[in-house]
Amino acid sequence: MIDIEAVIEAGDWAALLGGDDAAVEALAIETLRHGLAADPALAPFLAASGGDARLTLTVLFTDDAAVRTLNREWRGKDKPTNVLSFPGDWLELEEEDIAALAEGADVPPAHIGDIALALETIRAEAAEQGKTPRDHLLHLLLHGTLHLLGYDHEEEAEADAMEALETRLLADLGVADPYLDRLEEHETPR
């Protein structure tokens, strides 16, 4: 079983999405589980119900000030950003460790990682890009999740693979390709 904790620390995320805090948390958990399904090794954990959590993941809904602090401390960039991902120990596990976790062996749970989201930046980007805040949030949740699973966009080939997977996962959720405008303008998507 995967325990996903959604924490609303700062900002009125419910107003952004037109619901309440419980709806924001439920949307995040559903979206994160969808993104985690991109890793076949997680299938037994996603299928499991009940029992002790074998894997954990946390998403923090906060504001630009908090994300700016995290960005400065962890990446040396003194500015807010839309999403930050902090991989846990999941990527370091060997196949036998994953099998032991999946079988419920007496081993400590592993942490997939943490994601932090900045309300004001996400709101502004959605408006600038002509997207709904919900669609932009779903994109960033999936983007952050894929980083936790080892995907990156530093090299062009990696970026192409990551963006193609994001586009497919978003389509499953009824969200348009977030890179389409850049492709139509003949820009390199990043």
Coordinates of N, CA, C and O in Angstrom, one line a residue:
M1 N 0.8 -1.2 0.0 CA 0.0 0.0 0.0 C 0.9 1.2 0.0 O 1.9 1.3 0.6
I2 N 0.4 2.3 -0.7 CA 1.1 3.5 -0.7 C 0.3 4.6 0.1 O -0.9 4.8 -0.2
D3 N 1.0 5.2 1.0 CA 0.4 6.2 1.8 C 0.7 7.6 1.2 O 1.9 7.9 1.3
I4 N -0.2 8.3 0.7 CA 0.0 9.6 0.1 C -0.6 10.6 1.0 O -1.8 10.6 1.3
E5 N 0.2 11.5 1.5 CA -0.3 12.5 2.4 C -0.3 13.9 1.7 O 0.7 14.3 1.2
A6 N -1.4 14.5 1.7 CA -1.6 15.8 1.1 C -1.7 16.8 2.3 O -2.6 16.7 3.1
V7 N -0.9 17.8 2.3 CA -0.9 18.8 3.4 C -1.1 20.2 2.8 O -0.3 20.6 1.9
I8 N -2.1 20.9 3.2 CA -2.3 22.2 2.8 C -1.8 23.1 3.9 O -2.3 23.2 5.0
E9 N -0.6 23.7 3.6 CA 0.1 24.5 4.6 C -0.3 26.0 4.6 O -0.4 26.7 5.6
A10 N -0.4 26.5 3.3 CA -0.6 27.9 3.2 C -1.4 28.1 1.9 O -1.2 27.4 0.9
G11 N -2.1 29.2 1.8 CA -2.8 29.6 0.6 C -4.2 29.0 0.6 O -4.5 28.0 1.2
D12 N -5.1 29.6 -0.2 CA -6.5 29.2 -0.4 C -6.6 28.3 -1.6 O -7.1 28.8 -2.6
W13 N -6.1 27.1 -1.5 CA -6.1 26.2 -2.7 C -7.6 25.8 -3.0 O -7.9 25.6 -4.2
A14 N -8.4 25.7 -2.0 CA -9.8 25.4 -2.3 C -10.5 26.4 -3.2 O -11.2 26.1 -4.1
A15 N -10.2 27.7 -2.9 CA -10.8 28.8 -3.8 C -10.2 28.7 -5.2 O -10.9 28.9 -6.2
L16 N -9.0 28.3 -5.3 CA -8.3 28.2 -6.6 C -9.1 27.2 -7.5 O -9.3 27.4 -8.7
L17 N -9.4 26.1 -6.8 CA -10.1 25.0 -7.6 C -11.6 24.9 -7.4 O -12.2 24.0 -8.0
G18 N -12.1 25.8 -6.7 CA -13.6 25.9 -6.5 C -14.2 24.7 -5.7 O -15.2 24.2 -6.1
G19 N -13.5 24.4 -4.6 CA -14.0 23.3 -3.8 C -13.6 23.6 -2.3 O -13.5 24.7 -1.9
D20 N -13.4 22.5 -1.6 CA -12.9 22.6 -0.2 C -11.6 21.9 -0.1 O -11.1 21.3 -1.1
D21 N -11.0 22.0 1.1 CA -9.7 21.4 1.3 C -9.7 19.9 1.0 O -8.8 19.3 0.4
A22 N -10.8 19.2 1.5 CA -10.9 17.8 1.3 C -10.9 17.4 -0.2 O -10.3 16.4 -0.6
A23 N -11.5 18.3 -1.0 CA -11.6 18.0 -2.5 C -10.2 18.2 -3.1 O -9.8 17.5 -4.0
V24 N -9.5 19.2 -2.6 CA -8.1 19.5 -3.1 C -7.2 18.3 -2.8 O -6.5 17.8 -3.7
E25 N -7.3 17.8 -1.6 CA -6.5 16.7 -1.2 C -6.8 15.4 -2.0 O -5.9 14.7 -2.4
A26 N -8.1 15.2 -2.1 CA -8.6 14.0 -2.9 C -8.1 14.0 -4.3 O -7.7 13.0 -4.9
L27 N -8.2 15.2 -5.0 CA -7.8 15.4 -6.3 C -6.3 15.1 -6.5 O -5.8 14.4 -7.4
A28 N -5.5 15.6 -5.5 CA -4.0 15.4 -5.5 C -3.7 13.9 -5.4 O -2.9 13.4 -6.1
I29 N -4.3 13.3 -4.4 CA -4.0 11.8 -4.2 C -4.4 11.0 -5.4 O -3.6 10.1 -5.9
E30 N -5.5 11.3 -6.0 CA -6.0 10.5 -7.2 C -5.0 10.8 -8.4 O -4.6 9.8 -9.1
T31 N -4.5 12.0 -8.6 CA -3.6 12.4 -9.6 C -2.2 11.7 -9.4 O -1.6 11.2 -10.3
L32 N -1.8 11.8 -8.1 CA -0.5 11.2 -7.8 C -0.5 9.7 -8.0 O 0.5 9.1 -8.6
R33 N -1.5 9.0 -7.6 CA -1.6 7.6 -7.9 C -1.6 7.3 -9.4 O -1.0 6.3 -9.8
H34 N -2.2 8.1 -10.2 CA -2.2 7.9 -11.6 C -0.8 8.1 -12.1 O -0.4 7.3 -13.0
G35 N -0.1 9.0 -11.7 CA 1.3 9.2 -12.1 C 2.2 8.1 -11.6 O 3.1 7.7 -12.4
L36 N 2.0 7.6 -10.4 CA 2.8 6.5 -9.9 C 2.6 5.2 -10.7 O 3.5 4.4 -10.8
A37 N 1.5 5.1 -11.3 CA 1.2 3.9 -12.2 C 2.1 3.9 -13.4 O 2.2 2.8 -14.0
A38 N 2.8 4.9 -13.7 CA 3.8 4.9 -14.8 C 5.0 4.1 -14.5 O 5.7 3.7 -15.4
D39 N 5.2 3.7 -13.2 CA 6.3 2.9 -12.9 C 5.8 1.5 -12.6 O 5.1 1.3 -11.6
P40 N 6.1 0.5 -13.5 CA 5.6 -0.9 -13.3 C 5.9 -1.5 -11.9 O 5.2 -2.3 -11.4
A41 N 7.1 -1.1 -11.4 CA 7.5 -1.7 -10.1 C 6.5 -1.3 -8.9 O 6.5 -1.9 -7.9
L42 N 5.7 -0.2 -9.2 CA 4.8 0.2 -8.1 C 3.4 -0.5 -8.2 O 2.6 -0.3 -7.3
A43 N 3.2 -1.2 -9.3 CA 1.9 -1.9 -9.5 C 1.4 -2.7 -8.2 O 0.2 -2.5 -7.8
P44 N 2.2 -3.5 -7.6 CA 1.7 -4.3 -6.5 C 1.3 -3.4 -5.3 O 0.4 -3.7 -4.5
F45 N 2.0 -2.2 -5.2 CA 1.7 -1.3 -4.1 C 0.5 -0.5 -4.3 O -0.3 -0.3 -3.4
L46 N 0.2 -0.2 -5.6 CA -1.0 0.5 -5.9 C -2.2 -0.4 -5.8 O -3.3 0.1 -5.5
A47 N -2.1 -1.7 -6.1 CA -3.2 -2.6 -6.1 C -3.5 -3.0 -4.6 O -4.7 -3.4 -4.4
A48 N -2.6 -2.9 -3.7 CA -2.8 -3.3 -2.4 C -3.8 -2.3 -1.7 O -3.8 -1.1 -1.9
S49 N -4.6 -2.9 -0.8 CA -5.5 -2.1 0.0 C -5.4 -2.6 1.5 O -5.2 -3.7 1.7
G50 N -5.6 -1.6 2.4 CA -5.5 -2.0 3.8 C -4.1 -2.3 4.2 O -3.1 -2.3 3.4
G51 N -3.9 -2.6 5.4 CA -2.6 -3.0 5.9 C -1.7 -1.8 6.1 O -2.1 -0.6 5.9
D52 N -0.5 -2.1 6.5 CA 0.5 -1.0 6.7 C 1.0 -0.4 5.4 O 1.2 -1.2 4.4
A53 N 1.3 0.8 5.4 CA 1.9 1.5 4.2 C 3.3 1.0 4.0 O 4.1 0.9 4.9
R54 N 3.6 0.6 2.8 CA 4.9 0.1 2.4 C 5.7 1.2 1.8 O 6.9 1.2 1.8
L55 N 5.0 2.1 1.2 CA 5.7 3.3 0.5 C 4.9 4.6 1.0 O 3.7 4.5 1.2
T56 N 5.6 5.7 1.0 CA 5.0 6.9 1.4 C 5.4 8.0 0.4 O 6.4 7.9 -0.3
L57 N 4.5 9.0 0.3 CA 4.8 10.2 -0.6 C 4.0 11.3 0.1 O 2.9 11.1 0.6
T58 N 4.6 12.5 0.1 CA 3.9 13.7 0.6 C 3.9 14.8 -0.4 O 4.8 15.0 -1.1
V59 N 2.7 15.5 -0.5 CA 2.6 16.6 -1.3 C 2.2 17.8 -0.4 O 1.3 17.7 0.4
L60 N 2.9 18.9 -0.6 CA 2.7 20.1 0.2 C 2.2 21.2 -0.6 O 2.8 21.6 -1.6
F61 N 1.0 21.6 -0.3 CA 0.3 22.8 -0.9 C 0.7 24.0 -0.1 O 0.3 24.1 1.0
T62 N 1.5 24.9 -0.7 CA 1.9 26.1 0.1 C 1.9 27.3 -0.8 O 1.3 27.3 -1.8
D63 N 2.7 28.3 -0.4 CA 2.7 29.6 -1.1 C 4.1 29.9 -1.7 O 5.0 29.1 -1.5
D64 N 4.2 30.9 -2.4 CA 5.4 31.3 -3.1 C 6.5 31.5 -2.1 O 7.7 31.1 -2.4
A65 N 6.2 32.1 -0.9 CA 7.3 32.4 0.0 C 7.9 31.1 0.5 O 9.2 31.0 0.6
A66 N 7.1 30.1 0.8 CA 7.7 28.8 1.3 C 8.4 28.1 0.2 O 9.5 27.6 0.5
V67 N 7.9 28.1 -1.0 CA 8.6 27.4 -2.1 C 9.9 28.2 -2.4 O 10.9 27.6 -2.8
R68 N 9.9 29.5 -2.3 CA 11.1 30.3 -2.6 C 12.2 29.9 -1.6 O 13.3 29.7 -1.9
T69 N 11.8 29.7 -0.3 CA 12.8 29.3 0.7 C 13.3 27.9 0.4 O 14.5 27.7 0.4
L70 N 12.4 27.0 0.0 CA 12.9 25.6 -0.3 C 13.8 25.7 -1.5 O 14.8 25.0 -1.6
N71 N 13.4 26.4 -2.5 CA 14.2 26.5 -3.8 C 15.6 27.1 -3.5 O 16.6 26.7 -4.0
R72 N 15.7 28.1 -2.6 CA 16.9 28.7 -2.2 C 17.8 27.7 -1.5 O 19.0 27.5 -1.7
E73 N 17.2 27.0 -0.5 CA 18.0 26.1 0.3 C 18.4 24.9 -0.4 O 19.5 24.4 -0.1
W74 N 17.6 24.3 -1.3 CA 17.9 23.1 -1.9 C 18.5 23.2 -3.3 O 19.2 22.2 -3.8
R75 N 18.2 24.3 -4.0 CA 18.7 24.4 -5.4 C 19.5 25.7 -5.6 O 20.0 25.9 -6.7
G76 N 19.7 26.5 -4.6 CA 20.5 27.7 -4.7 C 19.8 28.7 -5.6 O 20.5 29.6 -6.1
K77 N 18.5 28.7 -5.8 CA 17.8 29.6 -6.6 C 16.8 30.4 -5.7 O 15.9 29.9 -5.2
D78 N 17.1 31.7 -5.6 CA 16.3 32.5 -4.6 C 15.1 33.1 -5.3 O 15.0 34.4 -5.5
K79 N 14.2 32.2 -5.7 CA 12.9 32.7 -6.3 C 11.9 31.5 -6.2 O 12.3 30.4 -6.1
P80 N 10.7 31.9 -6.2 CA 9.7 30.8 -6.2 C 9.6 30.1 -7.5 O 10.1 30.6 -8.6
T81 N 9.1 28.9 -7.5 CA 8.9 28.1 -8.8 C 7.6 27.4 -8.6 O 7.0 27.3 -7.5
N82 N 7.0 26.8 -9.6 CA 5.7 26.2 -9.5 C 5.7 24.9 -8.7 O 4.8 24.7 -7.9
V83 N 6.7 24.0 -8.9 CA 6.7 22.7 -8.3 C 8.2 22.4 -8.0 O 9.1 22.6 -8.8
L84 N 8.4 21.8 -6.8 CA 9.7 21.2 -6.4 C 9.4 19.7 -6.1 O 8.4 19.4 -5.4
S85 N 10.4 18.9 -6.5 CA 10.3 17.5 -6.1 C 11.6 17.1 -5.4 O 12.7 17.5 -5.8
F86 N 11.4 16.3 -4.3 CA 12.5 15.9 -3.5 C 12.4 14.4 -3.4 O 11.7 13.8 -2.6
P87 N 13.2 13.6 -4.3 CA 13.1 12.2 -4.3 C 13.5 11.6 -2.9 O 14.4 12.1 -2.3
G88 N 12.8 10.5 -2.5 CA 13.2 9.8 -1.3 C 14.1 8.7 -1.6 O 14.9 8.7 -2.6
D89 N 14.0 7.6 -0.8 CA 14.9 6.5 -1.0 C 14.4 5.5 -2.0 O 15.1 4.5 -2.3
W90 N 13.3 5.6 -2.6 CA 12.7 4.7 -3.5 C 13.6 4.4 -4.7 O 13.8 3.2 -5.1
L91 N 14.2 5.4 -5.3 CA 15.1 5.2 -6.5 C 16.4 4.4 -6.1 O 17.0 3.9 -7.0
E92 N 16.7 4.4 -4.9 CA 17.9 3.7 -4.4 C 17.7 2.2 -4.1 O 18.7 1.5 -3.9
L93 N 16.5 1.8 -4.1 CA 16.2 0.4 -3.7 C 16.6 -0.6 -4.8 O 16.4 -0.3 -6.0
E94 N 17.1 -1.7 -4.4 CA 17.4 -2.8 -5.3 C 16.1 -3.6 -5.6 O 15.2 -3.5 -4.8
E95 N 16.1 -4.5 -6.6 CA 15.0 -5.3 -6.9 C 14.5 -6.1 -5.7 O 13.3 -6.3 -5.4
E96 N 15.5 -6.7 -5.0 CA 15.1 -7.6 -3.9 C 14.5 -6.8 -2.7 O 13.6 -7.3 -2.0
D97 N 14.9 -5.5 -2.6 CA 14.3 -4.6 -1.6 C 12.9 -4.3 -1.9 O 12.0 -4.3 -1.1
I98 N 12.6 -4.1 -3.2 CA 11.3 -3.8 -3.7 C 10.4 -5.0 -3.5 O 9.3 -4.9 -3.0
A99 N 10.9 -6.2 -3.8 CA 10.2 -7.4 -3.6 C 9.8 -7.6 -2.2 O 8.7 -8.0 -1.8
A100 N 10.8 -7.4 -1.3 CA 10.5 -7.5 0.2 C 9.4 -6.6 0.6 O 8.6 -7.0 1.4
L101 N 9.5 -5.4 0.2 CA 8.4 -4.4 0.5 C 7.1 -4.9 0.0 O 6.1 -4.8 0.7
A102 N 7.0 -5.3 -1.2 CA 5.8 -5.7 -1.8 C 5.2 -7.0 -1.1 O 4.0 -7.1 -1.0
E103 N 6.1 -7.8 -0.7 CA 5.6 -9.1 0.0 C 5.2 -8.8 1.5 O 4.8 -9.7 2.2
G104 N 5.5 -7.6 2.0 CA 5.1 -7.3 3.3 C 6.2 -7.7 4.3 O 5.8 -7.9 5.5
A105 N 7.4 -8.0 3.9 CA 8.4 -8.4 4.8 C 8.6 -7.3 5.9 O 8.2 -6.2 5.8
D106 N 9.2 -7.8 7.0 CA 9.4 -6.9 8.1 C 10.6 -6.0 7.9 O 11.7 -6.1 8.4
V107 N 10.4 -5.0 7.0 CA 11.4 -4.0 6.6 C 10.7 -2.6 6.7 O 9.4 -2.6 6.5
P108 N 11.4 -1.6 7.0 CA 10.8 -0.3 7.1 C 10.2 0.2 5.8 O 10.7 -0.2 4.7
P109 N 9.2 1.0 5.8 CA 8.6 1.5 4.5 C 9.7 2.4 3.8 O 10.6 2.9 4.5
A110 N 9.5 2.5 2.5 CA 10.4 3.4 1.7 C 9.6 4.7 1.4 O 8.4 4.7 1.4
H111 N 10.4 5.7 1.2 CA 9.7 7.0 0.9 C 10.0 7.4 -0.6 O 11.1 7.4 -1.0
I112 N 8.9 7.5 -1.3 CA 9.0 7.9 -2.7 C 9.6 9.3 -2.9 O 10.4 9.6 -3.7
G113 N 9.1 10.2 -2.0 CA 9.6 11.5 -2.0 C 8.5 12.6 -1.6 O 7.4 12.2 -1.2
D114 N 8.9 13.8 -1.8 CA 8.0 14.9 -1.4 C 7.9 15.9 -2.6 O 8.8 16.1 -3.4
I115 N 6.7 16.5 -2.7 CA 6.4 17.5 -3.8 C 5.9 18.7 -3.1 O 5.1 18.6 -2.2
A116 N 6.4 19.9 -3.5 CA 5.9 21.2 -2.9 C 5.4 22.0 -4.1 O 6.0 22.1 -5.1
L117 N 4.2 22.6 -3.9 CA 3.6 23.4 -4.9 C 3.3 24.8 -4.4 O 2.9 25.0 -3.3
A118 N 3.5 25.8 -5.3 CA 3.4 27.2 -4.9 C 2.1 27.8 -5.5 O 2.0 28.0 -6.8
L119 N 1.2 28.2 -4.7 CA -0.1 28.7 -5.1 C 0.0 29.9 -6.1 O -0.6 29.8 -7.2
E120 N 0.6 31.0 -5.7 CA 0.6 32.2 -6.5 C 1.2 31.9 -7.9 O 0.7 32.4 -8.9
T121 N 2.3 31.2 -7.9 CA 3.0 30.9 -9.2 C 2.1 30.1 -10.1 O 2.0 30.4 -11.3
I122 N 1.5 29.1 -9.5 CA 0.6 28.2 -10.3 C -0.6 29.0 -10.8 O -1.0 28.9 -12.0
R123 N -1.2 29.9 -10.0 CA -2.3 30.7 -10.4 C -1.9 31.6 -11.6 O -2.6 31.7 -12.6
A124 N -0.8 32.3 -11.4 CA -0.3 33.2 -12.5 C 0.0 32.5 -13.8 O -0.3 33.0 -14.9
E125 N 0.7 31.3 -13.7 CA 1.1 30.6 -14.9 C -0.2 30.1 -15.6 O -0.2 30.2 -16.8
A126 N -1.2 29.6 -14.9 CA -2.4 29.2 -15.5 C -3.0 30.3 -16.3 O -3.5 30.1 -17.4
A127 N -3.1 31.5 -15.7 CA -3.7 32.6 -16.4 C -2.9 33.0 -17.6 O -3.5 33.2 -18.7
E128 N -1.6 33.1 -17.5 CA -0.7 33.4 -18.6 C -0.8 32.4 -19.7 O -0.8 32.8 -20.9
Q129 N -1.0 31.2 -19.4 CA -1.0 30.1 -20.4 C -2.4 29.8 -20.9 O -2.6 28.9 -21.8
G130 N -3.4 30.5 -20.4 CA -4.8 30.2 -20.8 C -5.3 28.9 -20.4 O -6.1 28.3 -21.1
K131 N -4.9 28.4 -19.3 CA -5.3 27.0 -18.8 C -6.1 27.2 -17.5 O -6.0 28.2 -16.8
T132 N -6.9 26.2 -17.2 CA -7.6 26.3 -15.9 C -6.6 26.0 -14.8 O -5.6 25.2 -15.1
P133 N -6.8 26.6 -13.7 CA -5.9 26.2 -12.6 C -5.9 24.7 -12.3 O -4.8 24.2 -11.9
R134 N -7.0 24.1 -12.4 CA -7.1 22.6 -12.2 C -6.2 21.9 -13.1 O -5.4 21.0 -12.7
D135 N -6.3 22.2 -14.4 CA -5.5 21.5 -15.4 C -4.0 21.7 -15.2 O -3.2 20.8 -15.3
H136 N -3.6 23.0 -14.9 CA -2.2 23.3 -14.6 C -1.7 22.5 -13.4 O -0.6 22.0 -13.4
L137 N -2.6 22.5 -12.3 CA -2.2 21.8 -11.1 C -2.0 20.3 -11.4 O -1.0 19.7 -10.9
L138 N -2.9 19.7 -12.1 CA -2.8 18.3 -12.5 C -1.5 18.0 -13.2 O -0.7 17.0 -13.0
H139 N -1.1 18.9 -14.2 CA 0.1 18.8 -14.9 C 1.3 18.8 -13.9 O 2.2 18.0 -14.0
L140 N 1.3 19.8 -13.0 CA 2.5 19.9 -12.1 C 2.6 18.8 -11.1 O 3.7 18.4 -10.8
L141 N 1.4 18.3 -10.7 CA 1.4 17.1 -9.8 C 2.1 15.9 -10.5 O 2.9 15.2 -10.0
L142 N 1.7 15.7 -11.8 CA 2.3 14.6 -12.6 C 3.7 14.8 -12.9 O 4.6 13.9 -12.8
H143 N 4.1 16.1 -13.2 CA 5.5 16.4 -13.5 C 6.3 16.1 -12.3 O 7.4 15.5 -12.4
G144 N 5.9 16.6 -11.1 CA 6.6 16.3 -9.9 C 6.7 14.9 -9.6 O 7.8 14.4 -9.1
T145 N 5.7 14.1 -9.8 CA 5.7 12.7 -9.5 C 6.7 12.0 -10.4 O 7.4 11.1 -10.0
L146 N 6.7 12.4 -11.7 CA 7.7 11.7 -12.6 C 9.1 12.0 -12.2 O 10.0 11.2 -12.3
H147 N 9.4 13.2 -11.7 CA 10.7 13.5 -11.1 C 11.0 12.5 -10.0 O 12.2 12.0 -9.9
L148 N 10.1 12.3 -9.1 CA 10.3 11.3 -8.0 C 10.6 9.9 -8.5 O 11.2 9.1 -7.8
L149 N 10.1 9.6 -9.7 CA 10.3 8.3 -10.3 C 11.6 8.2 -11.1 O 11.9 7.2 -11.8
G150 N 12.3 9.3 -11.2 CA 13.6 9.3 -11.9 C 13.6 10.0 -13.2 O 14.7 10.0 -13.9
Y151 N 12.5 10.5 -13.7 CA 12.5 11.2 -15.0 C 13.1 12.6 -14.8 O 13.0 13.2 -13.7
D152 N 13.6 13.1 -15.9 CA 14.2 14.4 -15.9 C 14.1 15.0 -17.2 O 13.7 14.4 -18.2
H153 N 14.4 16.3 -17.3 CA 14.3 17.0 -18.6 C 15.6 17.9 -18.9 O 15.5 18.9 -19.5
E154 N 16.7 17.4 -18.3 CA 18.0 18.2 -18.6 C 18.5 17.9 -20.0 O 19.0 18.9 -20.6
E155 N 18.4 16.7 -20.5 CA 18.8 16.4 -21.8 C 17.6 16.3 -22.7 O 16.5 15.9 -22.3
E156 N 17.8 16.6 -24.0 CA 16.6 16.7 -24.9 C 15.9 15.4 -25.0 O 14.7 15.3 -25.0
A157 N 16.6 14.3 -25.1 CA 16.0 12.9 -25.2 C 15.2 12.6 -24.0 O 14.1 12.1 -24.0
E158 N 15.7 13.0 -22.8 CA 15.0 12.7 -21.5 C 13.8 13.6 -21.5 O 12.7 13.2 -21.0
A159 N 13.9 14.8 -21.9 CA 12.8 15.8 -21.9 C 11.7 15.3 -22.8 O 10.5 15.3 -22.4
D160 N 12.0 14.8 -24.0 CA 11.0 14.3 -24.9 C 10.3 13.2 -24.3 O 9.0 13.1 -24.4
A161 N 11.0 12.2 -23.7 CA 10.3 11.1 -23.1 C 9.5 11.5 -21.9 O 8.3 11.0 -21.8
M162 N 9.9 12.4 -21.1 CA 9.1 12.8 -19.9 C 7.9 13.6 -20.4 O 6.8 13.3 -19.9
E163 N 8.0 14.5 -21.4 CA 6.9 15.2 -21.8 C 5.9 14.3 -22.5 O 4.7 14.6 -22.4
A164 N 6.3 13.3 -23.3 CA 5.4 12.4 -23.9 C 4.6 11.6 -22.9 O 3.4 11.5 -23.0
L165 N 5.3 11.2 -21.8 CA 4.6 10.5 -20.7 C 3.6 11.4 -20.0 O 2.4 11.0 -19.7
E166 N 4.0 12.6 -19.7 CA 3.1 13.6 -19.1 C 1.9 13.8 -20.0 O 0.7 13.8 -19.4
T167 N 2.1 14.0 -21.2 CA 1.0 14.2 -22.2 C 0.0 13.1 -22.1 O -1.2 13.3 -22.1
R168 N 0.5 11.8 -22.2 CA -0.4 10.7 -22.1 C -1.1 10.6 -20.8 O -2.3 10.3 -20.8
L169 N -0.4 10.8 -19.7 CA -1.1 10.7 -18.4 C -2.1 11.8 -18.3 O -3.2 11.5 -17.7
L170 N -1.9 13.0 -18.7 CA -2.8 14.1 -18.7 C -4.0 13.8 -19.6 O -5.2 14.1 -19.2
A171 N -3.8 13.2 -20.7 CA -4.9 12.9 -21.6 C -5.9 11.9 -20.9 O -7.1 12.0 -21.1
D172 N -5.3 10.9 -20.2 CA -6.1 10.0 -19.4 C -7.0 10.7 -18.5 O -8.1 10.2 -18.1
L173 N -6.6 11.9 -18.0 CA -7.4 12.7 -17.0 C -8.2 13.7 -17.7 O -8.9 14.6 -17.0
G174 N -8.2 13.7 -19.0 CA -9.0 14.7 -19.8 C -8.4 16.1 -19.9 O -9.1 17.1 -20.1
V175 N -7.1 16.1 -19.7 CA -6.4 17.4 -19.8 C -5.6 17.5 -21.1 O -4.9 16.6 -21.5
A176 N -5.7 18.6 -21.8 CA -5.1 18.9 -23.1 C -3.5 18.8 -22.9 O -3.0 19.1 -21.8
D177 N -2.9 18.6 -24.0 CA -1.4 18.6 -24.1 C -0.9 19.9 -23.7 O -1.1 20.9 -24.4
P178 N -0.1 20.0 -22.5 CA 0.4 21.3 -22.1 C 1.5 21.9 -23.0 O 1.8 23.0 -22.9
Y179 N 2.0 21.0 -23.8 CA 3.2 21.4 -24.7 C 2.7 21.8 -26.1 O 3.6 22.1 -26.9
L180 N 1.5 21.6 -26.4 CA 1.0 21.8 -27.8 C 1.3 23.2 -28.3 O 1.7 23.3 -29.5
D181 N 1.1 24.2 -27.5 CA 1.3 25.6 -28.0 C 2.7 25.8 -28.4 O 3.0 26.4 -29.5
R182 N 3.7 25.3 -27.6 CA 5.1 25.4 -28.0 C 5.4 24.6 -29.2 O 6.2 25.1 -30.0
L183 N 4.8 23.5 -29.4 CA 5.1 22.7 -30.6 C 4.6 23.4 -31.8 O 5.2 23.3 -32.9
E184 N 3.4 24.0 -31.7 CA 2.8 24.6 -32.8 C 3.6 25.9 -33.2 O 3.6 26.3 -34.4
E185 N 4.3 26.5 -32.2 CA 5.1 27.6 -32.5 C 6.5 27.2 -33.0 O 7.4 28.1 -33.1
H186 N 6.8 25.9 -33.1 CA 8.1 25.3 -33.5 C 9.2 25.6 -32.5 O 10.3 25.7 -32.9
E187 N 8.8 25.8 -31.3 CA 9.8 25.9 -30.2 C 10.1 24.5 -29.7 O 9.3 23.6 -29.8
T188 N 11.3 24.4 -29.1 CA 11.6 23.2 -28.4 C 10.9 23.2 -27.0 O 11.1 24.1 -26.3
P189 N 10.1 22.2 -26.8 CA 9.3 22.2 -25.5 C 10.3 21.9 -24.3 O 11.1 21.1 -24.4
R190 N 10.1 22.7 -23.3 CA 10.8 22.5 -22.0 C 10.0 23.1 -21.0 O 10.1 24.0 -20.3

